[in-house]
Coordinates of C-alpha atoms and ligand atoms in Angstrom, one line a residue:
M150 CA 103.5 -95.4 80.1
N151 CA 103.2 -98.8 78.2
S152 CA 101.3 -100.5 79.7
L153 CA 103.1 -103.8 81.7
S154 CA 103.0 -107.1 79.6
S155 CA 104.5 -109.6 81.9
L156 CA 105.9 -110.1 86.0
T157 CA 108.2 -113.7 85.7
G158 CA 109.6 -114.4 88.8
R159 CA 112.6 -116.9 90.2
E160 CA 113.7 -118.5 92.4
I161 CA 117.9 -117.3 92.6
L162 CA 119.6 -117.8 95.1
D163 CA 122.0 -115.1 97.7
S164 CA 125.6 -114.2 98.7
R165 CA 125.0 -116.9 101.5
G166 CA 123.5 -119.6 98.7
R167 CA 120.3 -119.5 99.9
P168 CA 117.8 -118.9 98.1
T169 CA 115.8 -115.5 97.1
V170 CA 113.5 -113.9 94.7
E171 CA 114.2 -112.6 91.4
C172 CA 111.4 -110.5 89.1
R173 CA 111.2 -110.2 85.4
C174 CA 109.5 -107.1 84.5
V175 CA 108.2 -106.2 80.5
L176 CA 106.5 -103.4 78.7
S177 CA 104.3 -103.1 76.4
G178 CA 106.8 -101.3 74.3
G179 CA 109.7 -103.9 74.8
A180 CA 111.9 -101.9 78.3
W181 CA 111.8 -104.9 80.5
A182 CA 114.4 -105.7 83.7
L183 CA 115.4 -108.1 86.3
A184 CA 115.9 -107.3 89.9
S185 CA 116.7 -108.8 92.9
V186 CA 115.6 -108.5 96.7
P187 CA 117.7 -109.2 99.3
S188 CA 117.4 -111.0 102.5
G189 CA 118.3 -109.9 106.3
A190 CA 120.0 -112.4 109.2
S191 CA 119.7 -110.0 112.1
T192 CA 116.0 -109.3 111.1
G193 CA 113.6 -106.7 113.3
S194 CA 110.3 -108.3 114.0
A195 CA 107.8 -105.9 112.7
E196 CA 109.7 -106.3 109.3
A197 CA 107.4 -107.6 106.2
R198 CA 106.9 -111.2 105.6
E199 CA 109.2 -113.0 103.2
L200 CA 106.9 -116.5 101.7
R201 CA 109.9 -119.5 102.7
D202 CA 108.4 -122.3 100.5
G203 CA 108.7 -124.3 104.0
D204 CA 110.2 -127.4 103.0
P205 CA 112.6 -129.4 105.2
Q206 CA 113.9 -131.0 103.1
R207 CA 115.0 -128.0 100.0
Y208 CA 117.3 -125.3 101.5
L209 CA 116.0 -125.7 105.1
G210 CA 112.8 -124.8 104.5
L211 CA 113.9 -121.6 103.0
G212 CA 113.1 -122.4 98.9
C213 CA 111.3 -119.5 97.2
R214 CA 109.4 -121.6 94.7
T215 CA 106.1 -120.3 95.9
A216 CA 107.0 -116.8 95.9
A217 CA 108.7 -116.9 92.3
A218 CA 105.3 -119.4 91.3
H219 CA 102.9 -116.3 93.0
L220 CA 104.9 -113.6 90.7
S221 CA 104.4 -115.5 87.1
G222 CA 100.6 -116.2 88.0
E223 CA 98.3 -114.5 90.8
I224 CA 100.8 -111.3 90.4
H225 CA 101.0 -111.6 86.8
Q226 CA 97.3 -112.0 85.5
A227 CA 95.9 -110.0 87.9
F228 CA 98.7 -107.1 85.9
A229 CA 99.3 -107.9 82.8
G230 CA 97.9 -105.6 80.4
R231 CA 97.0 -103.0 82.7
S232 CA 98.6 -99.5 82.6
F233 CA 99.9 -96.9 86.1
A234 CA 99.6 -93.7 86.7
D235 CA 103.0 -94.4 88.5
Q236 CA 105.2 -96.6 91.3
R237 CA 102.4 -95.5 94.0
Q238 CA 99.5 -97.0 91.8
F239 CA 101.6 -99.9 91.3
D240 CA 103.1 -100.6 94.5
R241 CA 98.7 -99.8 96.1
D242 CA 97.8 -102.4 93.9
L243 CA 100.4 -105.0 94.6
I244 CA 99.5 -104.3 98.5
E245 CA 95.8 -104.6 97.9
L246 CA 96.9 -107.8 95.9
D247 CA 97.9 -109.2 99.5
G248 CA 95.4 -107.6 101.6
T249 CA 98.4 -108.8 104.6
A250 CA 99.3 -106.3 106.8
D251 CA 102.4 -108.5 106.8
K252 CA 102.0 -109.4 103.1
S253 CA 103.1 -112.6 104.3
R254 CA 100.4 -114.5 102.1
L255 CA 102.2 -113.1 98.0
G256 CA 105.2 -112.8 100.5
A257 CA 107.2 -108.9 100.9
N258 CA 110.3 -110.6 99.2
A259 CA 108.2 -111.4 96.1
L260 CA 106.3 -108.0 96.0
L261 CA 109.9 -106.0 96.3
A262 CA 110.6 -108.1 93.1
A263 CA 108.3 -106.7 90.8
S264 CA 108.0 -102.7 92.7
L265 CA 111.8 -103.4 91.5
A266 CA 111.9 -104.1 88.9
F267 CA 108.9 -102.3 87.4
A268 CA 110.6 -99.2 88.6
R269 CA 113.8 -100.2 86.7
A270 CA 111.5 -101.4 83.1
V271 CA 109.7 -97.8 83.7
A272 CA 113.7 -95.9 84.5
L273 CA 115.1 -98.2 81.0
D274 CA 111.0 -97.0 79.0
R275 CA 112.0 -93.6 79.8
G276 CA 115.1 -93.8 78.1
V277 CA 116.8 -91.8 82.7
P278 CA 119.3 -93.6 84.6
L279 CA 118.0 -95.3 87.4
Y280 CA 119.3 -93.0 90.4
D281 CA 117.4 -90.0 88.5
H282 CA 113.8 -92.5 88.5
F283 CA 114.1 -93.3 92.1
A284 CA 114.9 -89.3 92.8
G285 CA 111.5 -88.7 90.7
L286 CA 109.6 -90.4 92.5
L287 CA 109.7 -88.7 95.5
G288 CA 109.5 -85.4 93.2
D289 CA 112.7 -84.7 93.0
I290 CA 117.0 -84.7 91.7
P291 CA 119.7 -86.6 93.1
R292 CA 121.4 -83.7 94.8
Q293 CA 124.7 -85.7 96.4
L294 CA 126.5 -88.9 97.3
P295 CA 126.2 -90.7 100.2
R296 CA 128.9 -90.9 102.8
L297 CA 130.0 -94.7 102.7
T298 CA 129.9 -96.4 106.0
I299 CA 132.1 -99.6 105.7
N300 CA 132.0 -103.5 107.1
L301 CA 135.6 -104.1 108.7
F302 CA 135.0 -106.0 112.2
S303 CA 131.8 -108.4 112.1
G304 CA 130.2 -110.3 115.0
G305 CA 126.9 -111.0 116.6
K306 CA 124.5 -112.9 114.1
H307 CA 126.7 -112.6 111.0
A308 CA 129.8 -114.6 112.9
G309 CA 129.0 -117.8 115.4
G310 CA 128.1 -114.5 118.4
Q311 CA 131.9 -114.2 119.1
V312 CA 131.3 -111.1 120.3
P313 CA 127.1 -109.9 121.6
I314 CA 127.4 -107.3 119.1
Q315 CA 127.4 -107.2 115.7
D316 CA 129.3 -104.7 113.1
V317 CA 132.1 -102.0 114.0
L318 CA 131.8 -100.0 110.3
I319 CA 134.6 -97.3 109.2
V320 CA 133.8 -94.1 107.8
P321 CA 135.8 -92.4 105.7
S322 CA 134.4 -88.5 107.2
S323 CA 137.0 -86.4 105.5
A324 CA 137.2 -88.0 102.1
A325 CA 136.1 -85.9 99.4
S326 CA 134.7 -88.5 97.0
T327 CA 133.2 -92.4 96.7
D328 CA 136.9 -93.1 95.1
V329 CA 138.9 -92.0 97.8
A330 CA 136.6 -92.6 100.2
L331 CA 137.5 -96.9 99.2
S332 CA 141.3 -96.4 98.8
Q333 CA 140.4 -95.1 102.5
A334 CA 138.7 -98.4 103.3
F335 CA 141.5 -100.9 101.5
A336 CA 144.3 -100.0 103.3
V337 CA 142.7 -100.4 106.7
Y338 CA 141.0 -103.3 105.8
Q339 CA 144.5 -104.6 104.5
A340 CA 146.4 -103.2 108.2
A341 CA 143.3 -105.0 109.6
A342 CA 144.0 -108.6 108.2
R343 CA 147.5 -107.6 109.0
L344 CA 146.2 -107.1 112.7
T345 CA 144.2 -110.3 112.6
L346 CA 147.2 -112.4 111.8
E347 CA 149.4 -110.7 114.3
K348 CA 147.3 -110.5 117.2
Y349 CA 145.0 -113.7 116.4
G350 CA 147.2 -115.8 114.9
M351 CA 145.0 -116.9 112.1
R352 CA 143.8 -115.6 108.3
A353 CA 141.3 -113.1 108.1
L354 CA 138.2 -115.3 107.6
T355 CA 135.6 -113.0 107.3
A356 CA 131.6 -113.4 107.7
D357 CA 128.7 -112.7 106.2
E358 CA 129.0 -109.6 105.0
G359 CA 133.0 -109.6 104.3
G360 CA 133.7 -108.2 108.0
L361 CA 136.9 -109.6 109.4
A362 CA 136.2 -111.8 111.7
P363 CA 139.0 -113.3 115.1
P364 CA 138.4 -114.4 117.9
F365 CA 138.3 -111.0 119.7
P366 CA 138.1 -111.6 123.2
D367 CA 135.1 -109.1 123.9
A368 CA 133.4 -105.8 121.5
E369 CA 135.9 -102.7 123.4
S370 CA 138.5 -104.5 121.0
M371 CA 136.9 -104.6 118.1
L372 CA 137.3 -100.9 118.8
S373 CA 140.4 -100.8 119.4
D374 CA 142.2 -102.4 117.2
A375 CA 140.1 -100.7 114.7
V376 CA 141.6 -97.4 116.1
A377 CA 144.8 -99.4 115.4
A378 CA 144.8 -100.6 111.9
I379 CA 143.1 -96.7 111.2
R380 CA 147.0 -95.4 112.5
A381 CA 148.6 -98.1 110.8
A382 CA 147.2 -97.4 107.2
G383 CA 148.6 -94.2 107.8
L384 CA 145.5 -92.2 108.2
Q385 CA 143.9 -89.8 111.9
P386 CA 141.5 -91.7 113.8
G387 CA 138.2 -89.9 113.7
T388 CA 140.0 -87.6 111.7
D389 CA 140.0 -89.6 108.1
V390 CA 138.5 -92.1 109.2
A391 CA 135.9 -92.6 112.1
L392 CA 134.2 -95.1 113.1
A393 CA 129.9 -96.5 113.5
V394 CA 128.9 -99.9 115.4
D395 CA 126.0 -102.0 114.6
V396 CA 124.8 -102.8 118.1
A397 CA 122.5 -105.1 116.8
A398 CA 121.2 -105.0 120.9
T399 CA 117.7 -106.8 119.8
H400 CA 119.8 -110.2 119.4
F401 CA 121.0 -110.5 123.2
Y402 CA 118.1 -108.6 125.0
D403 CA 116.3 -111.2 127.2
G404 CA 113.3 -108.8 127.6
R405 CA 114.6 -107.3 130.7
H406 CA 118.9 -107.7 130.4
Y407 CA 121.8 -107.3 127.6
H408 CA 123.8 -110.4 127.8
W409 CA 126.9 -109.1 127.7
G410 CA 130.2 -111.5 128.0
S411 CA 129.1 -113.0 131.5
Q412 CA 127.0 -109.4 132.7
R413 CA 124.1 -108.8 132.8
L414 CA 122.9 -105.4 132.1
D415 CA 119.9 -103.3 132.2
S416 CA 119.2 -100.5 129.8
G417 CA 120.2 -98.1 131.5
E418 CA 123.7 -99.6 132.5
M419 CA 123.9 -100.1 128.6
V420 CA 123.2 -96.1 127.9
Q421 CA 125.9 -96.1 130.7
L422 CA 128.3 -98.3 127.9
L423 CA 127.7 -96.6 124.8
A424 CA 128.1 -93.0 125.9
G425 CA 131.5 -94.9 127.3
W426 CA 132.7 -95.1 123.8
L427 CA 132.0 -92.2 122.7
D428 CA 134.8 -91.0 125.2
R429 CA 137.2 -93.5 124.0
F430 CA 137.0 -94.1 120.3
P431 CA 136.0 -92.1 117.6
V432 CA 132.7 -93.5 117.1
V433 CA 130.3 -91.3 115.4
S434 CA 126.7 -93.5 114.8
I435 CA 125.4 -95.9 117.0
E436 CA 123.2 -98.7 115.2
D437 CA 120.3 -100.7 117.1
G438 CA 122.1 -99.4 120.9
L439 CA 119.6 -101.4 122.3
A440 CA 117.1 -103.7 121.7
E441 CA 113.6 -102.8 119.3
N442 CA 111.0 -103.4 122.2
D443 CA 112.7 -101.8 124.6
W444 CA 111.1 -98.2 124.0
S445 CA 111.0 -96.5 127.6
A446 CA 115.0 -96.5 127.5
W447 CA 115.9 -95.3 123.9
P448 CA 115.1 -91.6 124.6
E449 CA 117.9 -92.1 127.3
L450 CA 120.2 -93.6 124.7
C451 CA 119.3 -89.8 122.7
R452 CA 119.7 -87.3 125.3
C453 CA 123.2 -89.4 126.4
L454 CA 124.8 -90.1 122.6
A455 CA 123.5 -86.8 120.6
P456 CA 124.4 -85.4 119.1
R457 CA 128.0 -86.7 119.2
A458 CA 126.9 -89.6 117.0
L459 CA 123.9 -91.0 115.7
V460 CA 121.6 -93.1 116.9
L461 CA 120.5 -94.9 113.9
G462 CA 117.0 -97.2 114.2
D463 CA 117.0 -100.5 112.0
D464 CA 115.1 -102.8 114.3
L465 CA 113.7 -100.7 115.9
L466 CA 112.2 -98.8 113.1
C467 CA 112.2 -101.6 110.1
T468 CA 111.4 -98.8 107.2
N469 CA 107.9 -98.4 109.3
P470 CA 106.2 -95.3 109.0
A471 CA 104.2 -95.8 112.0
R472 CA 107.2 -96.9 113.8
I473 CA 109.3 -94.2 112.8
R474 CA 106.9 -91.7 114.1
R475 CA 106.5 -93.1 117.3
A476 CA 110.6 -92.8 117.7
I477 CA 110.5 -89.1 115.9
E478 CA 107.4 -88.4 119.1
S479 CA 109.7 -90.1 121.5
R480 CA 112.8 -88.2 120.8
S481 CA 113.9 -92.3 120.6
A482 CA 116.9 -91.6 117.4
T483 CA 118.0 -89.1 115.3
A484 CA 118.3 -91.3 112.1
L485 CA 117.1 -94.1 109.9
L486 CA 118.5 -96.7 108.8
L487 CA 116.5 -97.7 105.3
K488 CA 116.1 -101.0 104.1
V489 CA 113.1 -101.2 101.4
N490 CA 112.8 -105.0 102.0
Q491 CA 111.5 -104.6 105.7
I492 CA 108.8 -102.8 104.5
G493 CA 108.3 -104.7 101.6
T494 CA 107.3 -102.0 98.2
L495 CA 109.3 -98.5 97.1
S496 CA 106.6 -96.4 98.0
E497 CA 106.3 -97.3 101.6
A498 CA 109.4 -97.2 101.6
A499 CA 109.8 -93.7 100.0
D500 CA 107.1 -92.8 103.3
A501 CA 109.6 -93.8 105.5
L502 CA 112.2 -92.0 104.0
R503 CA 109.8 -88.6 104.1
L504 CA 109.3 -89.0 107.4
A505 CA 112.3 -89.0 109.0
S506 CA 113.9 -86.3 106.8
G507 CA 111.1 -84.5 108.0
A508 CA 111.9 -84.4 112.0
G509 CA 115.4 -83.6 110.6
W510 CA 116.4 -87.0 110.6
R511 CA 119.7 -88.5 108.7
V512 CA 119.1 -91.2 106.5
T513 CA 121.3 -94.5 106.0
V514 CA 120.3 -96.6 102.8
S515 CA 121.7 -100.2 104.4
A516 CA 121.9 -103.4 102.2
R517 CA 121.0 -106.8 103.9
S518 CA 123.5 -109.5 105.3
G519 CA 122.0 -111.7 102.6
E520 CA 122.3 -109.9 99.3
T521 CA 123.0 -110.8 95.7
E522 CA 124.7 -109.1 92.6
D523 CA 121.7 -106.8 91.9
N524 CA 122.8 -103.3 92.4
W525 CA 120.0 -100.8 92.2
L526 CA 120.6 -100.5 96.6
A527 CA 123.4 -97.6 95.3
D528 CA 120.6 -96.2 92.8
L529 CA 118.6 -95.7 95.2
A530 CA 120.9 -94.5 97.9
V531 CA 121.7 -91.5 94.8
G532 CA 118.1 -90.6 93.8
W533 CA 116.9 -90.5 97.1
S534 CA 120.1 -87.9 98.3
A535 CA 121.0 -90.2 101.5
D536 CA 123.3 -88.8 103.8
Q537 CA 125.9 -92.7 103.8
I538 CA 125.4 -96.2 102.5
K539 CA 126.4 -99.5 104.1
V540 CA 127.0 -102.4 102.1
G541 CA 129.3 -104.5 104.2
S542 CA 132.9 -104.9 103.4
I543 CA 134.9 -104.2 100.3
T544 CA 135.9 -108.3 99.7
Q545 CA 132.5 -109.7 98.5
S546 CA 131.1 -109.2 94.4
E547 CA 127.7 -108.6 96.2
R548 CA 128.9 -105.3 97.8
L549 CA 131.4 -104.9 95.1
A550 CA 128.3 -104.0 92.4
K551 CA 127.4 -101.8 94.7
Y552 CA 130.2 -100.1 95.1
N553 CA 131.5 -99.6 91.6
R554 CA 127.9 -98.6 91.0
L555 CA 128.3 -95.8 93.1
L556 CA 132.0 -95.1 91.6
A557 CA 129.9 -95.3 88.0
I558 CA 127.5 -92.7 89.4
E559 CA 130.2 -90.3 91.0
S560 CA 131.9 -90.2 87.5
D561 CA 129.3 -89.8 85.3
T562 CA 127.2 -87.1 87.9
H563 CA 130.4 -85.6 89.4
L564 CA 127.8 -84.9 92.6
P565 CA 129.4 -83.9 95.5
L566 CA 129.8 -86.2 98.7
V567 CA 128.3 -85.6 101.0
A568 CA 129.5 -83.9 104.5
W569 CA 128.9 -86.2 108.6
P570 CA 127.0 -84.5 110.1
A571 CA 129.7 -82.6 112.0
A572 CA 133.2 -82.5 111.9
P573 CA 134.1 -86.2 114.1
A574 CA 137.1 -84.6 115.8
E575 CA 135.4 -81.6 117.0
N576 CA 131.9 -82.5 117.9
S577 CA 133.3 -86.3 120.2
G578 CA 135.5 -86.2 123.2
F579 CA 137.7 -88.9 121.4
A580 CA 140.7 -86.9 121.0
P581 CA 143.0 -88.6 118.2
Ligands
2PG760 C1 122.0 -104.3 110.1 C2 122.1 -105.6 108.6 C3 123.0 -105.5 107.7 P1 121.1 -108.4 108.3 O1 121.6 -105.4 111.3 O2 121.6 -103.7 109.8 O3 124.4 -105.2 108.1 O4 122.2 -106.8 109.1 O5 121.1 -107.9 106.8 O6 121.2 -109.6 108.6 O7 119.2 -107.3 109.0
MG761 MG1 121.2 -103.4 111.9

């Protein structure tokens, strides 16, 4: 491989107008690439730490000038002129240079920007598509395209908290291609926007990821409105289009109780509430149904939901191999939500993916609520043959960058779209 000539960091803005980090990586042969990193709002406490400037006079302390300066300064100094055997060596050296367990010294945002920009520059240098290069990091080839899970309705931290849960997503479960899945998502989204206007008397206001966010009276209205929108779009709920939910329960848990409207639910009651949804709605995946540290209740959640729905861990797992191992051993989940910036380097995210797949879990590659127009996530989901991808809604360009890239990859590769784990209509108690 050509040696690395330079790394340069820059502060740029994400889809919420908040600073984030972009890195430019130049190789000695002339190949160069940019990559930028996303940022969450409903973050898990075990996530690697973004470095923020903390100056209250500027972007409420959220500036990323220090992280960007580390890229152009210390990281560049340590890496320029060197050759790396592979991505793993590059990432290992980044982690060693930082020297902290949570990447807080140089910043997980700086480290991930470097890790991604290096991968993209090497792919360009090799003359291969980024998805092929990502697959090569696992010693694999791309085998399938991920099934889309698309944000329709939003609540929780992404929508001002009008309902406790964060997202109701649609899953075009029988679509044979990304192209068809997106056209179905458009039809359902339009129907949902009309329904919002009729039922709540307001234009379609959207949340951080473009999901519609009317004043739902409760979480179950989000599910029944989603079913109504699927029907109004001329599609069959549960057969053509199923539902996924990100409960994001960490964010309404006080350590003992879940604050559910005016109710206080204990863990067992929360599990029963979610299990009841599977009988009444075509829900095929439940993410963070319990809080990230409510470990003792997760096995019960798994027993009650699986195999009818995926039990997907986000805050619970934080793309962290140690937490994933614990969840596998305690049978606490059946699927991993993989967010590369939760762990901070590509190689560690690859380790997380290997662990989860090795346990027979499904994997959803996910964007963050604060995104940029960069589209590497689509290549990652294809290269790592993820089962699902979660990008957000279909109305904002930082989301469309990923969907459009998936469309391009689909037409270039003709890879098959992965089947949903089981036909939802057969598998769930929900009668369409
Ligand atoms: C999530 C993500 C994306 P955030 O909880 O799954 O929807 O949100 O990036 O705010 O953590
Ligand atoms: Mg989540």
